[in-house]
CSV table of C-alpha atoms in Angstrom, one decimal:
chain,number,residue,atom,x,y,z
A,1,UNK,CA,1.0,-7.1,38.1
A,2,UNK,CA,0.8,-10.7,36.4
A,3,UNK,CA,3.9,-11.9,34.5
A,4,UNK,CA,1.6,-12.0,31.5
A,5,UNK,CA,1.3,-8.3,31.3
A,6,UNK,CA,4.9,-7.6,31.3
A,7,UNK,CA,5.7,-10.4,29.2
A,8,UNK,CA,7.0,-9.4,26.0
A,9,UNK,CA,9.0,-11.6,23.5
A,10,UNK,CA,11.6,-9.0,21.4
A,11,UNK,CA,10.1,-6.4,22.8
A,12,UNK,CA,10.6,-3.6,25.2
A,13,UNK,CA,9.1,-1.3,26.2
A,14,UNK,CA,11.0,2.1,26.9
A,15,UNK,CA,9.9,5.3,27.8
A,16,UNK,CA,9.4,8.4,25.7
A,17,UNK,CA,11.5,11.5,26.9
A,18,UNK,CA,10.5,14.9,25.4
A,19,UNK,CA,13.6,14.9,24.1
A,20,UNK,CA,13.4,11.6,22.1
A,21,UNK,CA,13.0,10.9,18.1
A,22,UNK,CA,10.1,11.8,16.9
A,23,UNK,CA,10.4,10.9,13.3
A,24,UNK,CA,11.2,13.1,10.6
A,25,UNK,CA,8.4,15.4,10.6
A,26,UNK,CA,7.7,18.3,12.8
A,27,UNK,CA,5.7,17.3,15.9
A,28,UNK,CA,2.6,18.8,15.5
A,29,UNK,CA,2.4,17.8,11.7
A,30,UNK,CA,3.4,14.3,12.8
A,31,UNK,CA,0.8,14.4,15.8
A,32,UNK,CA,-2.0,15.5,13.5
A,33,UNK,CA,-1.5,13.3,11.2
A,34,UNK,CA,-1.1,10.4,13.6
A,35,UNK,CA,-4.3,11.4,15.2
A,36,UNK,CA,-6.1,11.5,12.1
A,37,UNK,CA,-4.6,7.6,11.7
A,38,UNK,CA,-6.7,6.8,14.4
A,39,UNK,CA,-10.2,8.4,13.6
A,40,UNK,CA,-10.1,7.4,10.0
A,41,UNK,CA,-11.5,3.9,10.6
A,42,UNK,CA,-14.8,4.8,11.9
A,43,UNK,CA,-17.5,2.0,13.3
A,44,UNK,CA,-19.1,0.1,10.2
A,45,UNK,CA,-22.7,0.1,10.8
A,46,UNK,CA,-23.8,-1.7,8.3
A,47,UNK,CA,-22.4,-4.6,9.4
A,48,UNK,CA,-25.4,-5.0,11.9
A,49,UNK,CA,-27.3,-8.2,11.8
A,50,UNK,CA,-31.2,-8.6,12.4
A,51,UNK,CA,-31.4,-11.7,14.3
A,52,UNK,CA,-35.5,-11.4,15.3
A,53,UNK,CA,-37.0,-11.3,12.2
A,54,UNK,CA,-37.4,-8.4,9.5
A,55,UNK,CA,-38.5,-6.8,7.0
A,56,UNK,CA,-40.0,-9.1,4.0
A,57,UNK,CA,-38.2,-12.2,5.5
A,58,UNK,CA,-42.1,-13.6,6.5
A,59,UNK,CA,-45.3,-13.2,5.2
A,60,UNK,CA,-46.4,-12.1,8.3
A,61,UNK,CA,-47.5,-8.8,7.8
A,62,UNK,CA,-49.5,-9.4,4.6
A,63,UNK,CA,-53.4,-9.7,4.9
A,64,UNK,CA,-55.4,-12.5,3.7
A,65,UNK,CA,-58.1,-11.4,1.1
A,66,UNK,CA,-60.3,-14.0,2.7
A,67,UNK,CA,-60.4,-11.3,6.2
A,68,UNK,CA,-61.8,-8.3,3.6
A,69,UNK,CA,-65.1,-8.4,3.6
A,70,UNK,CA,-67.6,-5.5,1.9
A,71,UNK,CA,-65.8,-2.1,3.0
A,72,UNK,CA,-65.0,-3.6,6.1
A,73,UNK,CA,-60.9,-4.4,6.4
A,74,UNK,CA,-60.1,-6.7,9.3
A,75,UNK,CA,-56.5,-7.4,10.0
A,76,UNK,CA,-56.0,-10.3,11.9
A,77,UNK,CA,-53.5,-9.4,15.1
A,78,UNK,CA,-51.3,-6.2,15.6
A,79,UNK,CA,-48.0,-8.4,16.2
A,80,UNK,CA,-46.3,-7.7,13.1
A,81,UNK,CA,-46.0,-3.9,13.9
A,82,UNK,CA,-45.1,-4.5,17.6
A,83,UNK,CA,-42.4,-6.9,16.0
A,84,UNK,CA,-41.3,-4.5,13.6
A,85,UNK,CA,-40.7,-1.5,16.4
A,86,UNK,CA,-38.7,-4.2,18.9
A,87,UNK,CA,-36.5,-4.7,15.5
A,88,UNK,CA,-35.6,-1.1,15.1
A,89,UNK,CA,-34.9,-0.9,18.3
A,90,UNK,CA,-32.5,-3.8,19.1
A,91,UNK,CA,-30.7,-2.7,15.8
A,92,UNK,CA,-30.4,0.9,17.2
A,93,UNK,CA,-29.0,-0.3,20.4
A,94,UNK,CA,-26.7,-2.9,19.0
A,95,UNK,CA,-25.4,0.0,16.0
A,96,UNK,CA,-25.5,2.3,19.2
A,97,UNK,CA,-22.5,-0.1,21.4
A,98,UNK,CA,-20.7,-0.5,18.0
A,99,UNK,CA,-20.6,3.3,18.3
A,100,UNK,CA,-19.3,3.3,21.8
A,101,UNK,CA,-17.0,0.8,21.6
A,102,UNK,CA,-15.3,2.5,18.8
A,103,UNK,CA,-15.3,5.4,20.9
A,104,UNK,CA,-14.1,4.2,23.7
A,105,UNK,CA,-11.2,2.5,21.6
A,106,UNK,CA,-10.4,5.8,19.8
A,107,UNK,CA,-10.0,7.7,23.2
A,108,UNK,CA,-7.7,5.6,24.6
A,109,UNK,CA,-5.8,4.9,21.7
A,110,UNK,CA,-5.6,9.4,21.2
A,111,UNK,CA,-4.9,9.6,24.5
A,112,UNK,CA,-1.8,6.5,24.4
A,113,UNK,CA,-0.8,8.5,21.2
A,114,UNK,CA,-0.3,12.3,22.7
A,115,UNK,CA,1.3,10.2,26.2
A,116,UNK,CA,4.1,8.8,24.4
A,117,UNK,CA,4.0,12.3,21.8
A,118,UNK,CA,4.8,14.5,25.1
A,119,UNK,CA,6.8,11.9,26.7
A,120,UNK,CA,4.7,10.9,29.8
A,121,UNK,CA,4.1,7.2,28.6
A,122,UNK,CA,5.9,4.1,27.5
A,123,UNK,CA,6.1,2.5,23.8
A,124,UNK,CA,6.3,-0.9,23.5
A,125,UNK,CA,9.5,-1.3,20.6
A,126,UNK,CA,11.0,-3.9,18.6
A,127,UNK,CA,14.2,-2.6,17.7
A,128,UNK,CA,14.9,-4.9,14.8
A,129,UNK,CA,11.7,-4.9,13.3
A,130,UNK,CA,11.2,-1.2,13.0
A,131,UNK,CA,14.7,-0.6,11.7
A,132,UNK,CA,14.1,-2.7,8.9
A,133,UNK,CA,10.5,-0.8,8.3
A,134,UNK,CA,12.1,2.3,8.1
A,135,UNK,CA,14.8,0.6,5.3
A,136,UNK,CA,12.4,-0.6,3.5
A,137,UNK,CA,10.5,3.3,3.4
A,138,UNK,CA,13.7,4.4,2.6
A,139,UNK,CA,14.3,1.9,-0.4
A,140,UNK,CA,11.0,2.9,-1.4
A,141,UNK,CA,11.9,6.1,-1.6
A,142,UNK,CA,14.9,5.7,-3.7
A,143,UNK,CA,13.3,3.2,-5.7
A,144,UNK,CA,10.7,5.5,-6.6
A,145,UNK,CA,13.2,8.5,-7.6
A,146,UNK,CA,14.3,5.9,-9.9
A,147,UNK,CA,11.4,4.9,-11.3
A,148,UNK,CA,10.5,8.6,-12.0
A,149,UNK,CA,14.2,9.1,-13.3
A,150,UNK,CA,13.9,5.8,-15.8
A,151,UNK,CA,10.5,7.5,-17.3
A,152,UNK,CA,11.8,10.6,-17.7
A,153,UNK,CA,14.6,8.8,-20.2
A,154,UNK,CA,12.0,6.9,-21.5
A,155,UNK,CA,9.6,9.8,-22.7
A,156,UNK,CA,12.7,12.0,-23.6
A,157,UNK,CA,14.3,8.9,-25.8
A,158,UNK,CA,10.6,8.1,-27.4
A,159,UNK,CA,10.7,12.2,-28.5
A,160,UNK,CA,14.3,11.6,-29.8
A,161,UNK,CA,13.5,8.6,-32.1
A,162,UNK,CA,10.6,10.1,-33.0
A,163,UNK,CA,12.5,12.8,-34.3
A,164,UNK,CA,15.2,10.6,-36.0
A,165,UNK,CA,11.9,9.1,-38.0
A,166,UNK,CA,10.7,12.2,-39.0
A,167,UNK,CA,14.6,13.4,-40.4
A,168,UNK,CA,15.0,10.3,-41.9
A,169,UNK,CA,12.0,10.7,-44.0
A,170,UNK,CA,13.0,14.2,-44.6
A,171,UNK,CA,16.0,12.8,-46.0
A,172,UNK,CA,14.8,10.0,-48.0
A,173,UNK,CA,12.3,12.2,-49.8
A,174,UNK,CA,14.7,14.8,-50.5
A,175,UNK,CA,17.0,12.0,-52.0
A,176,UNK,CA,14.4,11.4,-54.4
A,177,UNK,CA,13.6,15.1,-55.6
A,178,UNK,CA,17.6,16.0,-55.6
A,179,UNK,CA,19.5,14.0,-58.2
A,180,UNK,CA,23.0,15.6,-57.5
A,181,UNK,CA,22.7,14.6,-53.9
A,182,UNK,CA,20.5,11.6,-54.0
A,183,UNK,CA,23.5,9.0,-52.6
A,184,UNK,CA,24.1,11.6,-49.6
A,185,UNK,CA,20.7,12.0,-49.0
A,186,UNK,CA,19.6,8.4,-49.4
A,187,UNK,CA,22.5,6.8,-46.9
A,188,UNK,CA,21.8,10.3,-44.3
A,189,UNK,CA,17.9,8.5,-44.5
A,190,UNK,CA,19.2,4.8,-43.9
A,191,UNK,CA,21.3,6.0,-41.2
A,192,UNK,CA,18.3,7.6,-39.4
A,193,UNK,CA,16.1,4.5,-40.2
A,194,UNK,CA,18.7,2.4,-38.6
A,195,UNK,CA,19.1,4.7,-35.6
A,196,UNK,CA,14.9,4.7,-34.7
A,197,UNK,CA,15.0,0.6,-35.0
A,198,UNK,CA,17.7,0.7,-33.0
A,199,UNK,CA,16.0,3.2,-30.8
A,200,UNK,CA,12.8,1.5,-30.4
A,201,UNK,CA,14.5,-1.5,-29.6
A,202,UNK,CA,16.2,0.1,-26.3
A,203,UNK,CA,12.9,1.9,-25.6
A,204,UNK,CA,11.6,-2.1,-25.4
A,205,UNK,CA,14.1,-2.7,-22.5
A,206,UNK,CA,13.9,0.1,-20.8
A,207,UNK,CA,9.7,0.1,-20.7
A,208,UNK,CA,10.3,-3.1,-19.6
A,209,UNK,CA,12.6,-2.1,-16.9
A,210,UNK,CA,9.9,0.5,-16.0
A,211,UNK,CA,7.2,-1.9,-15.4
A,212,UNK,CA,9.1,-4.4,-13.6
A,213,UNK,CA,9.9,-1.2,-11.4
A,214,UNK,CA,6.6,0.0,-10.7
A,215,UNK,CA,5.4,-3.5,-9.8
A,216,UNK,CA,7.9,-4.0,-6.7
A,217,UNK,CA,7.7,-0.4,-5.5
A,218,UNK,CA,3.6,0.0,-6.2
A,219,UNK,CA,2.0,-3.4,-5.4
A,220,UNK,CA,4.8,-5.7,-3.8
A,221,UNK,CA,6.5,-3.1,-1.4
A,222,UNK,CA,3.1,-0.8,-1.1
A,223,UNK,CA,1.2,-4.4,0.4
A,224,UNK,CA,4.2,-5.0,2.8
A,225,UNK,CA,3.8,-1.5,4.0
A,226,UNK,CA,-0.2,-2.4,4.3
A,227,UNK,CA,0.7,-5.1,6.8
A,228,UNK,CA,3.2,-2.8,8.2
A,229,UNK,CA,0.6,0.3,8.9
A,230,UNK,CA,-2.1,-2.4,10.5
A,231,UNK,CA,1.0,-3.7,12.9
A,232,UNK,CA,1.7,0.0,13.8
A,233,UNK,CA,-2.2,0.7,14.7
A,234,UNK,CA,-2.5,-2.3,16.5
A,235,UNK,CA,1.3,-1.7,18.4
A,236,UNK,CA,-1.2,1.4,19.7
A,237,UNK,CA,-4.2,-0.3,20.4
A,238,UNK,CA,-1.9,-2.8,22.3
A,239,UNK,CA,-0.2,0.2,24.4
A,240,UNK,CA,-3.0,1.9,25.4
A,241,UNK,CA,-4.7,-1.5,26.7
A,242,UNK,CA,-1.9,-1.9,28.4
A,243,UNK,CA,-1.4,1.3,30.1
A,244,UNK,CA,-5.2,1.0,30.6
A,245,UNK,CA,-4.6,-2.4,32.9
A,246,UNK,CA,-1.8,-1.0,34.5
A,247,UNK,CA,-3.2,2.1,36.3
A,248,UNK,CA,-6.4,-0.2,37.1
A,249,UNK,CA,-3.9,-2.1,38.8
A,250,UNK,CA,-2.6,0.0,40.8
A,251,UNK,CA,-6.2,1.4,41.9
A,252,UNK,CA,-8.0,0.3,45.2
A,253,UNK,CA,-9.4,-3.6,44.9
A,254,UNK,CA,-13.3,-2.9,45.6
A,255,UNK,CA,-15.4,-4.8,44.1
A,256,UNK,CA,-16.4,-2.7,41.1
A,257,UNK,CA,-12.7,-2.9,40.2
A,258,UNK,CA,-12.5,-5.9,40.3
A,259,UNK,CA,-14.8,-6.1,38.0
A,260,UNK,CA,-13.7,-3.4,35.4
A,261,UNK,CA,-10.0,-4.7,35.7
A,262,UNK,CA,-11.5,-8.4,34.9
A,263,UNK,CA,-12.8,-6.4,31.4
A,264,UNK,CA,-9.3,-5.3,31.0
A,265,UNK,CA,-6.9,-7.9,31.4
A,266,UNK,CA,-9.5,-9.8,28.6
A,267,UNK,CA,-9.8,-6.8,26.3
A,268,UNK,CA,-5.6,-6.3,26.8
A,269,UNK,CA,-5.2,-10.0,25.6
A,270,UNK,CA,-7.1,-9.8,22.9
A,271,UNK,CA,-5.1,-6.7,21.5
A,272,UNK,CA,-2.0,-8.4,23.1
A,273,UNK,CA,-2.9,-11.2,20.4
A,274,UNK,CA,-3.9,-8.9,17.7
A,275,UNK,CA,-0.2,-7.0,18.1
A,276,UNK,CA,1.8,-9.8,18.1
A,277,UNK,CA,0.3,-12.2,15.3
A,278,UNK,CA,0.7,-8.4,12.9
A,279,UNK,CA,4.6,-8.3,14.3
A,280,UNK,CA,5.0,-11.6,12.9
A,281,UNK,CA,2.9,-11.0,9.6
A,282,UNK,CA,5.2,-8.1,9.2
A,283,UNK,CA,8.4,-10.0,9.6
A,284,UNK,CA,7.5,-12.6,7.2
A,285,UNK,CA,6.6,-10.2,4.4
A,286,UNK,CA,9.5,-8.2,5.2
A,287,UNK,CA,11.6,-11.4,4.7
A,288,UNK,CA,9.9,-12.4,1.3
A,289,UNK,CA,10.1,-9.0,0.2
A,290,UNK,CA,14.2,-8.7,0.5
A,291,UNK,CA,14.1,-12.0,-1.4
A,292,UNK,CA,11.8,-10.9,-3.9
A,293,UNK,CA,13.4,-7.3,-4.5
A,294,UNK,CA,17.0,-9.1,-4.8
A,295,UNK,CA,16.0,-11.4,-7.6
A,296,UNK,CA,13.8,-9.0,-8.9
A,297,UNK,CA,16.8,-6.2,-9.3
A,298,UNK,CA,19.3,-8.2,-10.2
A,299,UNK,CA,17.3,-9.5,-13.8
A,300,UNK,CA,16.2,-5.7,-14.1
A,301,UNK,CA,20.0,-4.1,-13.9
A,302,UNK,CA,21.8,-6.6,-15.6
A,303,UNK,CA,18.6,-6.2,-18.6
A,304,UNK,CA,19.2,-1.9,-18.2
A,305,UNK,CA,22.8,-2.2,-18.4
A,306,UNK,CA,23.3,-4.7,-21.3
A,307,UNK,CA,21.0,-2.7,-23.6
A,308,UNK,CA,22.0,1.2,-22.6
A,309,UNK,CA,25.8,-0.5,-23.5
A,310,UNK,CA,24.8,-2.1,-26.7
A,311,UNK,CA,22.8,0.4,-28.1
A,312,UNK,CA,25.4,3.6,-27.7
A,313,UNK,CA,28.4,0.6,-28.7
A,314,UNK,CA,25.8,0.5,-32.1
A,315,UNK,CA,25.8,-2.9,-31.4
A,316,UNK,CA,22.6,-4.0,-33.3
A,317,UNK,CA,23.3,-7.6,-32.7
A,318,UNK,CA,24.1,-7.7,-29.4
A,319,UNK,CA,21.0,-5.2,-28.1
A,320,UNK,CA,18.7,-7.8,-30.0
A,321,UNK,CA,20.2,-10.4,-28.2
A,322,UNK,CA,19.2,-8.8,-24.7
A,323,UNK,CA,15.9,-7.9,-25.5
A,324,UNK,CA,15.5,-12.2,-26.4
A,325,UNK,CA,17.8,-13.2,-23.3
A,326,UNK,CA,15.0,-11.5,-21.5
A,327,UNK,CA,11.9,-12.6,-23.6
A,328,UNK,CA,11.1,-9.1,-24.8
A,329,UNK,CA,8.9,-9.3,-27.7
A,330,UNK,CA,8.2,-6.1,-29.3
A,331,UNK,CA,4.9,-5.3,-31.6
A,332,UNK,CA,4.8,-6.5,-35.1
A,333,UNK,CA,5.4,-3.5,-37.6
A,334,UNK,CA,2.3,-1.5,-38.2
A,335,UNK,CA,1.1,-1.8,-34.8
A,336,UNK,CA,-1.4,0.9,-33.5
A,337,UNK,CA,1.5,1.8,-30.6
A,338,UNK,CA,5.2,0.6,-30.1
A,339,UNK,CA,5.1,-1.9,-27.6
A,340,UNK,CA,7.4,-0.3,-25.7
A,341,UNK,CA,4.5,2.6,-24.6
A,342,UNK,CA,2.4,0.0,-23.7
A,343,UNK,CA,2.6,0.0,-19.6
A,344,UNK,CA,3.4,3.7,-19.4
């Protein structure tokens, strides 16, 4: 075998025992749904071209009113139809190898896949690389227990100052309508009212906290992981190629070989090519990404923490002074909806 085939810059590729990892789900779970990775991008046919002719692009096939004559219709050449029928039929053929080729992709990639699943094939693996995907699956995951954590306060403190609003107006209107208790009443009702601004002021940091939280897990760390599941189909494609060479390889050297294993050392660098330019899209994004999420985190905890410890110090002025260190602008009073329900 040529030195290109083997040739694989941090990689390796090692063989799959029965008794290796397998991931975290059961195998025939894992298998099935691997499987169904591989069938879901079926062959776009509408992505066929007409290139002799078609349908309205001439005026070909329209009749002259100068050939009717009486009752008599007279059409000048039956070209147009015999050029409409060798139309269909190149597009049927060329939709027809679109359809093969996606076959023939699919069953060699389902076959790679159930190889290495049952531990009769090789993988090709970058160590590195797919320890820090699986970090960054599992920061995802604990960023998203946080997310859902941080919305939970966020609905059950919105239900709180709501209630403080409600009991404050209880108070204040029961100041007005009890003279004997009017100054209890009336401070109870200022207390409250101070308590909801207060309130509505944290629920402004922590939204904010929220959104900034949804964006890196949903959109910045969901299009890393994108990248990440095009680099693991085409890590497949790039196996089975290979494994696909290799046992033409090793095959007698007639001439029809020859000719096949011609086909596959070509179709084998192009996924060869394919693979590797997806590895190093991956590590790039993966690169930006721990960047990103490091400068994104450290604004968003140092913001959660200030406020949560002013607001329960009843620190009025110093909670204010977050939300503006932080350019937090809350609705104007009167506002259809607080501002801080505004991204929920």
């Amino acid at each position: 075998m040529s030195d290109g085939i083997m040739s694989k810059a941090a990689t390796m590729e090692i063989p799959i025992s029965s008794n290796g990892d397998t991931g975290s789900l059961p195998e025939d779970d894992g298998l099935e749904q691997d499987l169904q990775q591989v069938m879901v991008s079926g062959p776009n046919l509408n992505e066929t071209s007409i290139v002799s002719g078609g349908y309205g692009g001439t005026a070909e096939g329209i009749i002259p009113t100068s050939t009717i004559k009486g009752s008599g219709l007279h059409q000048p050449h039956p070209s147009p139809a015999i050029g409409g029928e060798e139309v269909v039929r190149g597009i049927a053929v060329e939709k027809f190898d679109i359809v093969k080729k996606w076959g023939i992709n699919t069953y060699k990639c389902t076959k790679q896949l159930i190889s290495e699943r049952f531990g009769r094939g090789s993988r090709t693996v970058d160590l590195e690389l797919e320890t820090q995907i699986e970090l960054l699956r599992e920061t995802k995951r604990k960023y998203e227990c946080v997310l859902q954590l941080a919305r939970a306060f966020t609905n059950h403190f919105y239900s709180l100052v709501q209630t403080q609003h409600a009991l404050g107006d209880a108070f204040a209107d029961l100041s007005q309508k009890s003279p004997e208790l009017q100054e209890e009443f009336g401070y109870n009702a200022e207390t409250q009212k101070l308590l909801c601004k207060n309130g509505e002021t944290l629920l402004g940091a922590v939204n904010f906290f929220v959104s900034s939280i949804n964006t890196l897990v949903n959109k910045t760390m969901e299009d890393t992981l994108m990248t990440v599941k095009q680099y693991e189909t085409a890590r497949l494609e790039y196996d089975a190629y290979r494994t696909d060479l290799e046992e033409l390889s090793m095959g007698p050297r007639d001439a029809g070989t020859l000719c096949r294993l011609d086909a596959a050392q070509s179709q084998f660098q192009s996924h060869k090519d394919k693979y590797e330019k997806l590895r190093a899209d991956v590590a790039i994004k993966l690169k930006f990404l721990e960047e990103n999420k490091i400068k994104v985190m450290h604004k968003q905890l140092l913001l959660f923490h200030n406020a949560i410890s002013a607001y329960f110090a009843g620190n009025q002025q110093q909670l204010e002074q977050t939300l503006k260190q932080f350019n937090i602008k809350l609705k104007t009073p009167g506002a259809e909806k607080p501002s801080w329900l505004e991204e929920q």
